[in-house]
């Protein structure tokens, strides 16, 4: 088992809590002195930084939201002078105005350290060739993985996302041993590798895939197509970028780097802190960030924390795979529908029959919502008889109806007919805007 910093990664929890408490008090003071929005919220609650003595007082602090980043766009929430900000990143998300975040030199060093910890845990060393196929640019994926790989001295292939044929040729020619990209793009690369029949020319060993939800079924398929071991990495721009948490070789949840972040799960409706192990909305407080610190930031990601000690020896808490977002909810014919519910039904269908590619299409025709789900068949199943296809469509339709309480039209579509993504997959197409 390899560690970048064993002392920190395996720190006894009592000691870790003490460190977190000290860092939380410093962060609260830093925000109160430098971020007007935070100071106003503390004042409204009649709170002063001296009232926060440690992590036991975290529940007293006000929440922060994505809306704050939009209201104070671009730099209104930065806590240091702009001369100290050495990098900006931005994210647009699926809705609304984009948000901007900033980093000092020390912030970048912390970020690199978080990603480097994960890479080291997975046995990535300076002997590896790391192909970074996340997008470089304002998106945090490319530069985030790049920074971590650079810290451990690996040979980086900074190819960015897209240009799939060239991507595969580069992997072969340059001998990439580690691939970093979104799981949807990994799946697409895997399909192309299969089509070209070049799997035996690849040297890939480790895949680091995140930035969007993906299933265990998808993990198996990517591993099989690319001949590597696939690991999950989580993060969000507002809190850091990739590397807020990541899997270790045990693959039993993602370790949140708790020396840098305090993590809670809350009831999204009441804001009440939930016991570890109960699913809820993930909320992060940064403990070491300078330029863009966050206090009790509501991610909207629904997730479960795993407090039990991990077999790898790391003491930092783990989080399960995020399974849905509180703001992903679609209201179709008055019924609340979460894409994760649809995914759950599709996951029960054998991987021999369908691929992990699907798309939800919602529209409004004659004042009524239409609800269609296109699910891609596997090559093998596609060549089966039409009766088998109709039977499977019917089964998925019925399972969805009993899960959601409304009917969707399920269409099993031809293999490779759903548009592939080079970044995050677009699973929902809602064409109803302006038709209500
Ligand atoms: O997606 C950062 C990142 C880049 C993470 C590369 C991992 C790898 P944003 O674009 O701000 O940042 O999107 C953040 O993506 O709130 C989750 O909803 C989702 N997300 C990120 N990682 C995972 C994951 C980057 N492993 C939003 N599983 C988050 C499920 C994820 N969802």
CSV table of C-alpha atoms and ligand atoms in Angstrom, one decimal:
chain,number,residue,atom,x,y,z
A,1,UNK,CA,0.0,0.0,0.0
A,2,UNK,CA,1.5,3.3,-1.0
A,3,UNK,CA,0.9,6.7,0.6
A,4,UNK,CA,1.8,10.2,-0.4
A,5,UNK,CA,1.7,11.3,3.2
A,6,UNK,CA,1.0,8.4,5.6
A,7,UNK,CA,1.1,10.6,8.7
A,8,UNK,CA,-1.8,12.7,7.4
A,9,UNK,CA,-3.7,10.0,5.5
A,10,UNK,CA,-3.7,7.6,8.5
A,11,UNK,CA,-4.0,10.3,11.3
A,12,UNK,CA,-5.9,9.0,14.3
A,13,UNK,CA,-9.4,10.5,14.1
A,14,UNK,CA,-9.2,12.4,17.4
A,15,UNK,CA,-6.0,14.1,16.2
A,16,UNK,CA,-7.6,14.8,12.8
A,17,UNK,CA,-10.6,16.4,14.6
A,18,UNK,CA,-8.2,18.7,16.5
A,19,UNK,CA,-6.5,19.8,13.3
A,20,UNK,CA,-9.9,20.4,11.6
A,21,UNK,CA,-11.1,22.5,14.6
A,22,UNK,CA,-8.0,24.7,14.5
A,23,UNK,CA,-8.4,25.1,10.7
A,24,UNK,CA,-12.1,25.8,10.9
A,25,UNK,CA,-11.6,28.6,13.4
A,26,UNK,CA,-8.9,30.2,11.1
A,27,UNK,CA,-11.2,29.8,8.0
A,28,UNK,CA,-14.2,31.4,9.8
A,29,UNK,CA,-12.0,34.3,10.8
A,30,UNK,CA,-10.6,34.7,7.3
A,31,UNK,CA,-14.1,34.7,5.7
A,32,UNK,CA,-15.6,37.0,8.3
A,33,UNK,CA,-12.8,39.5,7.7
A,34,UNK,CA,-12.7,39.3,4.0
A,35,UNK,CA,-16.1,38.2,2.5
A,36,UNK,CA,-18.9,40.6,2.9
A,37,UNK,CA,-21.7,38.1,2.2
A,38,UNK,CA,-20.5,35.7,4.9
A,39,UNK,CA,-20.0,38.5,7.4
A,40,UNK,CA,-23.5,39.8,6.8
A,41,UNK,CA,-24.9,36.3,7.3
A,42,UNK,CA,-23.0,35.8,10.6
A,43,UNK,CA,-24.1,39.2,11.8
A,44,UNK,CA,-27.8,38.4,11.0
A,45,UNK,CA,-27.4,35.3,13.2
A,46,UNK,CA,-25.7,37.4,15.9
A,47,UNK,CA,-22.5,35.3,15.5
A,48,UNK,CA,-18.9,36.3,15.8
A,49,UNK,CA,-15.9,34.2,14.8
A,50,UNK,CA,-15.0,33.8,18.5
A,51,UNK,CA,-18.3,31.9,19.0
A,52,UNK,CA,-16.9,29.1,16.8
A,53,UNK,CA,-14.6,27.0,19.0
A,54,UNK,CA,-14.2,24.0,16.7
A,55,UNK,CA,-16.0,21.5,14.5
A,56,UNK,CA,-18.6,20.9,17.2
A,57,UNK,CA,-20.0,24.3,16.5
A,58,UNK,CA,-20.2,23.9,12.7
A,59,UNK,CA,-24.0,23.6,12.8
A,60,UNK,CA,-24.2,27.3,14.1
A,61,UNK,CA,-22.7,28.5,10.8
A,62,UNK,CA,-24.9,29.7,7.9
A,63,UNK,CA,-25.1,27.6,4.7
A,64,UNK,CA,-23.9,28.9,1.4
A,65,UNK,CA,-25.4,28.1,-2.0
A,66,UNK,CA,-24.6,28.1,-5.8
A,67,UNK,CA,-26.9,31.1,-6.0
A,68,UNK,CA,-24.4,33.1,-3.9
A,69,UNK,CA,-21.7,32.6,-6.6
A,70,UNK,CA,-24.1,33.9,-9.2
A,71,UNK,CA,-25.2,36.9,-7.1
A,72,UNK,CA,-21.6,37.9,-6.3
A,73,UNK,CA,-20.3,37.1,-9.8
A,74,UNK,CA,-17.4,37.3,-10.7
A,75,UNK,CA,-15.1,38.0,-7.7
A,76,UNK,CA,-17.5,39.1,-4.9
A,77,UNK,CA,-16.8,36.0,-2.7
A,78,UNK,CA,-13.0,36.0,-3.1
A,79,UNK,CA,-11.2,36.3,0.2
A,80,UNK,CA,-7.8,37.6,-1.0
A,81,UNK,CA,-6.7,40.5,-3.2
A,82,UNK,CA,-6.8,39.7,-6.9
A,83,UNK,CA,-2.9,40.0,-7.0
A,84,UNK,CA,-2.8,36.8,-4.9
A,85,UNK,CA,-5.1,34.9,-7.2
A,86,UNK,CA,-3.0,32.9,-9.7
A,87,UNK,CA,-5.7,30.9,-11.5
A,88,UNK,CA,-9.4,31.1,-12.3
A,89,UNK,CA,-11.7,28.3,-13.2
A,90,UNK,CA,-15.4,28.4,-14.1
A,91,UNK,CA,-18.3,26.1,-14.5
A,92,UNK,CA,-21.6,26.7,-16.2
A,93,UNK,CA,-23.6,23.6,-15.1
A,94,UNK,CA,-26.7,22.7,-16.9
A,95,UNK,CA,-28.7,25.8,-15.9
A,96,UNK,CA,-28.1,29.4,-15.3
A,97,UNK,CA,-25.2,31.8,-15.3
A,98,UNK,CA,-21.7,30.5,-14.9
A,99,UNK,CA,-19.8,30.7,-11.7
A,100,UNK,CA,-16.1,31.6,-11.2
A,101,UNK,CA,-13.7,30.3,-8.6
A,102,UNK,CA,-10.1,31.4,-7.8
A,103,UNK,CA,-6.9,29.9,-6.4
A,104,UNK,CA,-3.8,31.2,-4.7
A,105,UNK,CA,-0.4,29.4,-5.2
A,106,UNK,CA,-1.0,27.7,-1.9
A,107,UNK,CA,-4.5,26.6,-3.0
A,108,UNK,CA,-3.1,25.1,-6.1
A,109,UNK,CA,-0.5,23.2,-4.1
A,110,UNK,CA,-3.2,21.8,-1.8
A,111,UNK,CA,-5.3,20.8,-4.8
A,112,UNK,CA,-2.3,19.1,-6.5
A,113,UNK,CA,-1.7,17.3,-3.2
A,114,UNK,CA,-5.2,15.9,-2.9
A,115,UNK,CA,-5.1,14.5,-6.5
A,116,UNK,CA,-1.5,13.2,-5.9
A,117,UNK,CA,-2.7,11.3,-2.8
A,118,UNK,CA,-5.2,9.5,-4.8
A,119,UNK,CA,-2.9,8.7,-7.7
A,120,UNK,CA,-0.3,7.4,-5.2
A,121,UNK,CA,-2.8,5.3,-3.4
A,122,UNK,CA,-3.6,3.6,-6.8
A,123,UNK,CA,0.1,2.8,-7.4
A,124,UNK,CA,0.7,5.6,-9.9
A,125,UNK,CA,4.3,6.7,-9.8
A,126,UNK,CA,6.8,8.8,-11.8
A,127,UNK,CA,7.3,5.8,-14.0
A,128,UNK,CA,3.7,6.2,-15.3
A,129,UNK,CA,2.5,7.9,-18.5
A,130,UNK,CA,-0.7,9.8,-17.5
A,131,UNK,CA,-3.0,10.7,-20.4
A,132,UNK,CA,-5.2,13.5,-19.2
A,133,UNK,CA,-8.3,13.4,-21.5
A,134,UNK,CA,-10.5,15.6,-19.3
A,135,UNK,CA,-11.0,19.0,-20.9
A,136,UNK,CA,-8.3,21.6,-20.2
A,137,UNK,CA,-9.6,25.1,-19.8
A,138,UNK,CA,-12.1,26.7,-17.4
A,139,UNK,CA,-13.4,23.2,-16.5
A,140,UNK,CA,-11.4,21.9,-13.5
A,141,UNK,CA,-10.9,18.4,-14.8
A,142,UNK,CA,-7.9,18.7,-17.1
A,143,UNK,CA,-5.7,21.0,-14.9
A,144,UNK,CA,-6.8,19.2,-11.7
A,145,UNK,CA,-5.5,15.8,-12.8
A,146,UNK,CA,-2.5,17.5,-14.5
A,147,UNK,CA,-1.5,19.1,-11.2
A,148,UNK,CA,-1.7,15.9,-9.2
A,149,UNK,CA,0.2,13.9,-11.8
A,150,UNK,CA,2.9,16.6,-12.0
A,151,UNK,CA,3.3,16.6,-8.3
A,152,UNK,CA,4.3,12.9,-8.3
A,153,UNK,CA,6.5,13.4,-11.3
A,154,UNK,CA,4.6,11.2,-13.8
A,155,UNK,CA,5.0,11.8,-17.5
A,156,UNK,CA,1.9,13.7,-18.5
A,157,UNK,CA,0.2,13.5,-21.9
A,158,UNK,CA,-1.9,16.6,-21.7
A,159,UNK,CA,-4.2,15.8,-24.7
A,160,UNK,CA,-7.5,17.2,-23.3
A,161,UNK,CA,-10.8,15.7,-24.4
A,162,UNK,CA,-12.0,14.9,-27.9
A,163,UNK,CA,-10.5,13.9,-31.2
A,164,UNK,CA,-11.0,10.3,-30.5
A,165,UNK,CA,-9.0,8.6,-33.2
A,166,UNK,CA,-6.0,10.7,-32.3
A,167,UNK,CA,-6.6,10.1,-28.6
A,168,UNK,CA,-6.3,6.3,-29.2
A,169,UNK,CA,-3.3,6.6,-31.5
A,170,UNK,CA,-1.6,8.7,-28.9
A,171,UNK,CA,-2.4,6.2,-26.1
A,172,UNK,CA,-0.7,3.5,-28.2
A,173,UNK,CA,2.3,5.5,-29.5
A,174,UNK,CA,3.1,7.2,-26.2
A,175,UNK,CA,2.5,4.1,-24.1
A,176,UNK,CA,-0.1,5.6,-21.8
A,177,UNK,CA,-0.5,3.6,-18.6
A,178,UNK,CA,-3.1,5.8,-16.8
A,179,UNK,CA,-6.2,7.4,-18.4
A,180,UNK,CA,-8.1,10.2,-16.9
A,181,UNK,CA,-11.4,11.3,-18.4
A,182,UNK,CA,-15.2,11.3,-17.8
A,183,UNK,CA,-16.7,7.8,-17.5
A,184,UNK,CA,-18.9,8.5,-20.6
A,185,UNK,CA,-15.8,9.4,-22.6
A,186,UNK,CA,-13.9,6.3,-21.3
A,187,UNK,CA,-16.9,4.2,-22.5
A,188,UNK,CA,-16.8,5.8,-25.9
A,189,UNK,CA,-13.0,5.3,-26.2
A,190,UNK,CA,-13.5,1.7,-25.2
A,191,UNK,CA,-16.1,1.2,-28.0
A,192,UNK,CA,-13.7,2.7,-30.5
A,193,UNK,CA,-10.8,0.6,-29.2
A,194,UNK,CA,-13.0,-2.4,-29.7
A,195,UNK,CA,-14.1,-1.4,-33.2
A,196,UNK,CA,-10.5,-0.8,-34.2
A,197,UNK,CA,-9.3,-4.0,-32.6
A,198,UNK,CA,-6.4,-2.4,-30.9
A,199,UNK,CA,-6.9,-3.4,-27.3
A,200,UNK,CA,-3.8,-5.5,-27.3
A,201,UNK,CA,-1.7,-2.5,-28.3
A,202,UNK,CA,-2.7,-0.6,-25.2
A,203,UNK,CA,-0.6,-0.4,-22.0
A,204,UNK,CA,-3.4,1.1,-19.8
A,205,UNK,CA,-3.4,-0.1,-16.2
A,206,UNK,CA,-5.4,2.5,-14.2
A,207,UNK,CA,-8.4,4.7,-15.2
A,208,UNK,CA,-9.4,7.7,-13.1
A,209,UNK,CA,-13.0,8.6,-14.0
A,210,UNK,CA,-15.3,11.1,-12.5
A,211,UNK,CA,-17.2,14.4,-12.9
A,212,UNK,CA,-20.5,12.7,-13.5
A,213,UNK,CA,-22.5,9.7,-12.0
A,214,UNK,CA,-21.7,6.3,-13.3
A,215,UNK,CA,-22.8,2.8,-12.4
A,216,UNK,CA,-20.9,-0.4,-11.4
A,217,UNK,CA,-22.2,-1.9,-14.7
A,218,UNK,CA,-20.5,0.9,-16.6
A,219,UNK,CA,-17.3,0.3,-14.5
A,220,UNK,CA,-17.2,-3.3,-15.6
A,221,UNK,CA,-17.7,-2.5,-19.2
A,222,UNK,CA,-15.0,0.2,-19.3
A,223,UNK,CA,-12.6,-2.1,-17.5
A,224,UNK,CA,-13.3,-4.9,-20.0
A,225,UNK,CA,-13.0,-2.7,-23.1
A,226,UNK,CA,-9.9,-0.8,-22.1
A,227,UNK,CA,-8.2,-3.5,-20.0
A,228,UNK,CA,-7.6,-1.4,-17.0
A,229,UNK,CA,-8.8,-1.0,-13.4
A,230,UNK,CA,-11.3,1.9,-13.2
A,231,UNK,CA,-11.5,4.2,-10.1
A,232,UNK,CA,-14.0,6.9,-9.2
A,233,UNK,CA,-12.9,10.5,-8.3
A,234,UNK,CA,-15.3,13.2,-7.1
A,235,UNK,CA,-15.2,16.9,-6.8
A,236,UNK,CA,-16.8,20.2,-7.7
A,237,UNK,CA,-15.5,23.5,-8.8
A,238,UNK,CA,-16.9,25.5,-5.9
A,239,UNK,CA,-15.1,23.3,-3.4
A,240,UNK,CA,-11.9,22.5,-5.3
A,241,UNK,CA,-12.3,20.6,-8.6
A,242,UNK,CA,-11.4,16.9,-8.9
A,243,UNK,CA,-9.8,15.3,-5.8
A,244,UNK,CA,-12.2,16.4,-3.0
A,245,UNK,CA,-12.5,12.7,-2.6
A,246,UNK,CA,-11.3,9.6,-4.5
A,247,UNK,CA,-11.3,5.8,-4.3
A,248,UNK,CA,-8.4,3.8,-2.8
A,249,UNK,CA,-7.5,0.3,-4.0
A,250,UNK,CA,-10.3,-1.1,-1.7
A,251,UNK,CA,-12.9,0.6,-4.0
A,252,UNK,CA,-15.3,0.8,-1.1
A,253,UNK,CA,-16.2,4.5,-1.3
A,254,UNK,CA,-14.2,7.7,-1.9
A,255,UNK,CA,-12.0,9.1,0.9
A,256,UNK,CA,-12.8,12.8,1.5
A,257,UNK,CA,-9.5,14.5,2.4
A,258,UNK,CA,-10.6,15.7,5.8
A,259,UNK,CA,-7.5,17.6,6.7
A,260,UNK,CA,-8.7,20.1,4.0
A,261,UNK,CA,-12.5,19.6,4.1
A,262,UNK,CA,-15.2,19.2,6.7
A,263,UNK,CA,-18.0,17.1,5.3
A,264,UNK,CA,-21.6,16.7,6.5
A,265,UNK,CA,-24.8,15.3,5.1
A,266,UNK,CA,-28.0,17.2,5.8
A,267,UNK,CA,-31.7,16.8,5.3
A,268,UNK,CA,-32.2,19.0,2.2
A,269,UNK,CA,-35.6,20.2,3.3
A,270,UNK,CA,-34.9,21.1,6.9
A,271,UNK,CA,-31.1,21.7,6.9
A,272,UNK,CA,-30.7,19.3,9.9
A,273,UNK,CA,-27.4,17.5,10.1
A,274,UNK,CA,-28.0,13.7,9.6
A,275,UNK,CA,-26.1,10.9,11.3
A,276,UNK,CA,-23.2,9.5,9.2
A,277,UNK,CA,-24.6,6.6,7.2
A,278,UNK,CA,-27.9,8.3,6.4
A,279,UNK,CA,-28.3,9.5,2.8
A,280,UNK,CA,-28.6,13.3,2.5
A,281,UNK,CA,-27.3,16.3,0.8
A,282,UNK,CA,-23.5,16.7,0.9
A,283,UNK,CA,-22.2,19.9,2.5
A,284,UNK,CA,-18.6,20.9,2.5
A,285,UNK,CA,-16.6,23.5,4.4
A,286,UNK,CA,-13.0,24.1,3.2
A,287,UNK,CA,-10.4,24.2,6.0
A,288,UNK,CA,-7.3,25.4,4.2
A,289,UNK,CA,-8.4,27.4,1.1
A,290,UNK,CA,-7.3,31.0,0.8
A,291,UNK,CA,-8.8,32.6,-2.3
A,292,UNK,CA,-12.2,31.0,-2.4
A,293,UNK,CA,-13.0,29.4,1.0
A,294,UNK,CA,-16.5,27.9,1.4
A,295,UNK,CA,-18.5,27.6,4.5
A,296,UNK,CA,-21.2,24.9,4.7
A,297,UNK,CA,-21.5,24.8,0.9
A,298,UNK,CA,-24.6,23.0,-0.3
A,299,UNK,CA,-23.6,20.7,-3.2
A,300,UNK,CA,-27.1,19.4,-4.0
A,301,UNK,CA,-25.5,16.0,-4.4
A,302,UNK,CA,-27.2,13.2,-2.5
A,303,UNK,CA,-24.8,10.8,-0.9
A,304,UNK,CA,-24.1,8.6,2.1
A,305,UNK,CA,-21.0,8.9,4.3
A,306,UNK,CA,-19.3,5.7,5.4
A,307,UNK,CA,-17.7,6.3,8.8
A,308,UNK,CA,-16.3,2.7,9.3
A,309,UNK,CA,-12.5,2.4,9.1
A,310,UNK,CA,-11.2,1.4,5.6
A,311,UNK,CA,-9.1,-1.7,5.2
A,312,UNK,CA,-6.5,0.4,3.4
A,313,UNK,CA,-5.5,2.0,6.7
A,314,UNK,CA,-6.6,5.6,5.8
A,315,UNK,CA,-8.7,7.1,8.5
A,316,UNK,CA,-10.4,9.8,6.4
A,317,UNK,CA,-14.1,9.3,6.0
A,318,UNK,CA,-15.5,7.8,2.8
A,319,UNK,CA,-18.5,8.8,0.7
A,320,UNK,CA,-20.5,6.5,-1.4
A,321,UNK,CA,-21.2,7.2,-5.1
A,322,UNK,CA,-23.4,10.3,-5.3
A,323,UNK,CA,-26.8,9.0,-6.5
A,324,UNK,CA,-28.7,12.0,-7.7
A,325,UNK,CA,-29.0,15.7,-7.1
A,326,UNK,CA,-31.7,17.6,-5.3
A,327,UNK,CA,-32.0,19.9,-8.3
A,328,UNK,CA,-32.2,17.2,-11.0
A,329,UNK,CA,-35.8,16.6,-10.4
A,330,UNK,CA,-38.1,16.8,-13.4
A,331,UNK,CA,-41.8,17.4,-12.9
A,332,UNK,CA,-43.6,15.4,-15.6
A,333,UNK,CA,-47.4,15.6,-15.7
A,334,UNK,CA,-47.2,16.8,-12.1
A,335,UNK,CA,-45.1,13.8,-10.9
A,336,UNK,CA,-41.6,14.3,-9.5
A,337,UNK,CA,-39.1,12.2,-11.5
A,338,UNK,CA,-35.4,11.8,-10.7
A,339,UNK,CA,-33.1,10.6,-13.5
A,340,UNK,CA,-31.4,8.4,-10.9
A,341,UNK,CA,-34.7,6.4,-10.5
A,342,UNK,CA,-34.7,5.7,-14.2
A,343,UNK,CA,-31.1,4.6,-14.1
A,344,UNK,CA,-31.9,2.3,-11.2
A,345,UNK,CA,-34.5,0.5,-13.4
A,346,UNK,CA,-32.2,0.3,-16.4
A,347,UNK,CA,-29.4,-1.1,-14.2
A,348,UNK,CA,-31.6,-4.2,-13.5
A,349,UNK,CA,-31.5,-5.0,-17.2
A,350,UNK,CA,-28.7,-7.3,-18.3
A,351,UNK,CA,-25.6,-5.6,-19.8
A,352,UNK,CA,-25.9,-8.3,-22.6
A,353,UNK,CA,-29.1,-6.6,-23.7
A,354,UNK,CA,-28.6,-2.9,-23.3
A,355,UNK,CA,-25.6,-0.5,-23.1
A,356,UNK,CA,-25.2,2.1,-20.4
A,357,UNK,CA,-26.2,4.8,-22.9
A,358,UNK,CA,-29.7,6.3,-22.5
A,359,UNK,CA,-31.4,9.6,-22.9
A,360,UNK,CA,-34.5,11.0,-21.3
A,361,UNK,CA,-36.5,13.3,-23.6
A,362,UNK,CA,-39.3,15.5,-22.2
A,363,UNK,CA,-41.5,17.7,-24.4
A,364,UNK,CA,-44.9,19.4,-24.4
A,365,UNK,CA,-47.4,18.6,-27.1
A,366,UNK,CA,-51.1,19.8,-27.0
A,367,UNK,CA,-50.6,21.0,-23.4
A,368,UNK,CA,-49.5,17.6,-22.2
A,369,UNK,CA,-46.0,16.5,-21.2
A,370,UNK,CA,-44.5,13.8,-23.3
A,371,UNK,CA,-41.9,11.5,-21.7
A,372,UNK,CA,-39.7,9.3,-23.8
A,373,UNK,CA,-36.7,7.2,-22.8
A,374,UNK,CA,-34.3,6.0,-25.5
A,375,UNK,CA,-32.2,3.1,-24.4
A,376,UNK,CA,-29.4,1.8,-26.6
A,377,UNK,CA,-29.3,-2.0,-27.3
A,378,UNK,CA,-26.1,-4.0,-27.3
A,379,UNK,CA,-24.9,-5.3,-30.6
A,380,UNK,CA,-25.7,-8.9,-29.6
A,381,UNK,CA,-29.2,-8.1,-28.6
A,382,UNK,CA,-29.9,-5.9,-31.6
A,383,UNK,CA,-29.4,-8.9,-33.9
A,384,UNK,CA,-32.0,-10.9,-31.9
A,385,UNK,CA,-35.5,-11.2,-33.1
A,386,UNK,CA,-38.0,-8.3,-33.0
A,387,UNK,CA,-40.2,-10.2,-30.5
A,388,UNK,CA,-37.5,-10.2,-27.9
A,389,UNK,CA,-36.9,-6.5,-28.4
A,390,UNK,CA,-40.6,-5.7,-27.9
A,391,UNK,CA,-40.7,-7.9,-24.9
A,392,UNK,CA,-37.8,-6.1,-23.3
A,393,UNK,CA,-39.3,-2.7,-24.1
A,394,UNK,CA,-42.5,-3.8,-22.4
A,395,UNK,CA,-40.7,-5.0,-19.3
A,396,UNK,CA,-38.7,-1.8,-18.9
A,397,UNK,CA,-41.9,0.3,-19.4
A,398,UNK,CA,-43.7,-1.6,-16.7
A,399,UNK,CA,-40.8,-1.5,-14.3
A,400,UNK,CA,-40.6,2.3,-14.8
A,401,UNK,CA,-44.3,2.7,-14.3
A,402,UNK,CA,-44.2,1.0,-11.0
A,403,UNK,CA,-41.1,2.9,-9.9
A,404,UNK,CA,-42.3,6.4,-11.0
A,405,UNK,CA,-46.0,6.2,-10.9
A,406,UNK,CA,-46.3,7.5,-14.5
A,407,UNK,CA,-45.8,6.0,-18.0
A,408,UNK,CA,-42.9,6.7,-20.2
A,409,UNK,CA,-42.5,5.6,-23.8
A,410,UNK,CA,-39.4,3.3,-23.9
A,411,UNK,CA,-37.6,3.0,-27.2
A,412,UNK,CA,-34.9,0.5,-27.6
A,413,UNK,CA,-32.7,2.2,-30.2
A,414,UNK,CA,-29.9,0.9,-32.4
A,415,UNK,CA,-26.4,0.4,-31.0
A,416,UNK,CA,-24.2,3.5,-31.2
A,417,UNK,CA,-27.2,5.7,-32.1
A,418,UNK,CA,-27.1,7.9,-29.0
A,419,UNK,CA,-24.6,10.7,-29.4
A,420,UNK,CA,-21.4,10.1,-27.5
A,421,UNK,CA,-20.0,12.7,-25.2
A,422,UNK,CA,-16.3,13.8,-24.9
A,423,UNK,CA,-17.0,15.3,-21.5
A,424,UNK,CA,-20.0,14.9,-19.2
A,425,UNK,CA,-22.9,12.9,-20.8
A,426,UNK,CA,-26.2,14.8,-21.4
A,427,UNK,CA,-28.8,12.4,-20.2
A,428,UNK,CA,-31.9,14.7,-20.1
A,429,UNK,CA,-33.3,16.7,-22.9
A,430,UNK,CA,-36.1,18.9,-21.7
A,431,UNK,CA,-37.7,20.7,-24.7
A,432,UNK,CA,-40.6,22.2,-22.7
A,433,UNK,CA,-39.1,25.7,-22.2
A,434,UNK,CA,-41.6,28.3,-23.5
A,435,UNK,CA,-44.3,25.7,-24.2
A,436,UNK,CA,-46.0,25.8,-20.9
B,1,LIG,O1,-16.9,17.8,-12.3
B,1,LIG,C1,-14.9,18.3,-11.1
B,1,LIG,C2,-14.3,17.0,-11.5
B,1,LIG,C3,-13.5,16.9,-12.6
B,1,LIG,C4,-14.6,15.8,-10.7
B,1,LIG,C5,-13.0,15.7,-13.0
B,1,LIG,C6,-14.0,14.6,-11.0
B,1,LIG,C7,-13.2,14.5,-12.2
B,1,LIG,P1,-18.0,20.5,-11.8
B,1,LIG,O2,-18.0,20.7,-13.2
B,1,LIG,O3,-18.2,21.8,-10.9
B,1,LIG,O4,-16.7,19.8,-11.3
B,1,LIG,O5,-19.2,19.5,-11.4
B,1,LIG,C8,-19.4,19.1,-10.1
B,1,LIG,O6,-20.3,17.0,-10.9
B,1,LIG,O7,-21.5,18.4,-7.8
B,1,LIG,C9,-21.5,16.3,-9.0
B,1,LIG,O8,-22.9,16.5,-9.2
B,1,LIG,C10,-20.9,15.8,-10.3
B,1,LIG,N1,-19.8,14.8,-10.0
B,1,LIG,C11,-18.4,15.1,-9.9
B,1,LIG,N2,-17.7,14.0,-9.7
B,1,LIG,C12,-18.7,13.0,-9.6
B,1,LIG,C13,-18.6,11.6,-9.4
B,1,LIG,C14,-16.3,18.6,-11.6
B,1,LIG,N3,-17.4,10.9,-9.2
B,1,LIG,C15,-20.6,18.1,-10.1
B,1,LIG,N4,-19.8,10.9,-9.3
B,1,LIG,C16,-20.8,17.6,-8.7
B,1,LIG,C17,-21.0,11.5,-9.5
B,1,LIG,C18,-20.0,13.5,-9.8
B,1,LIG,N5,-21.1,12.8,-9.7
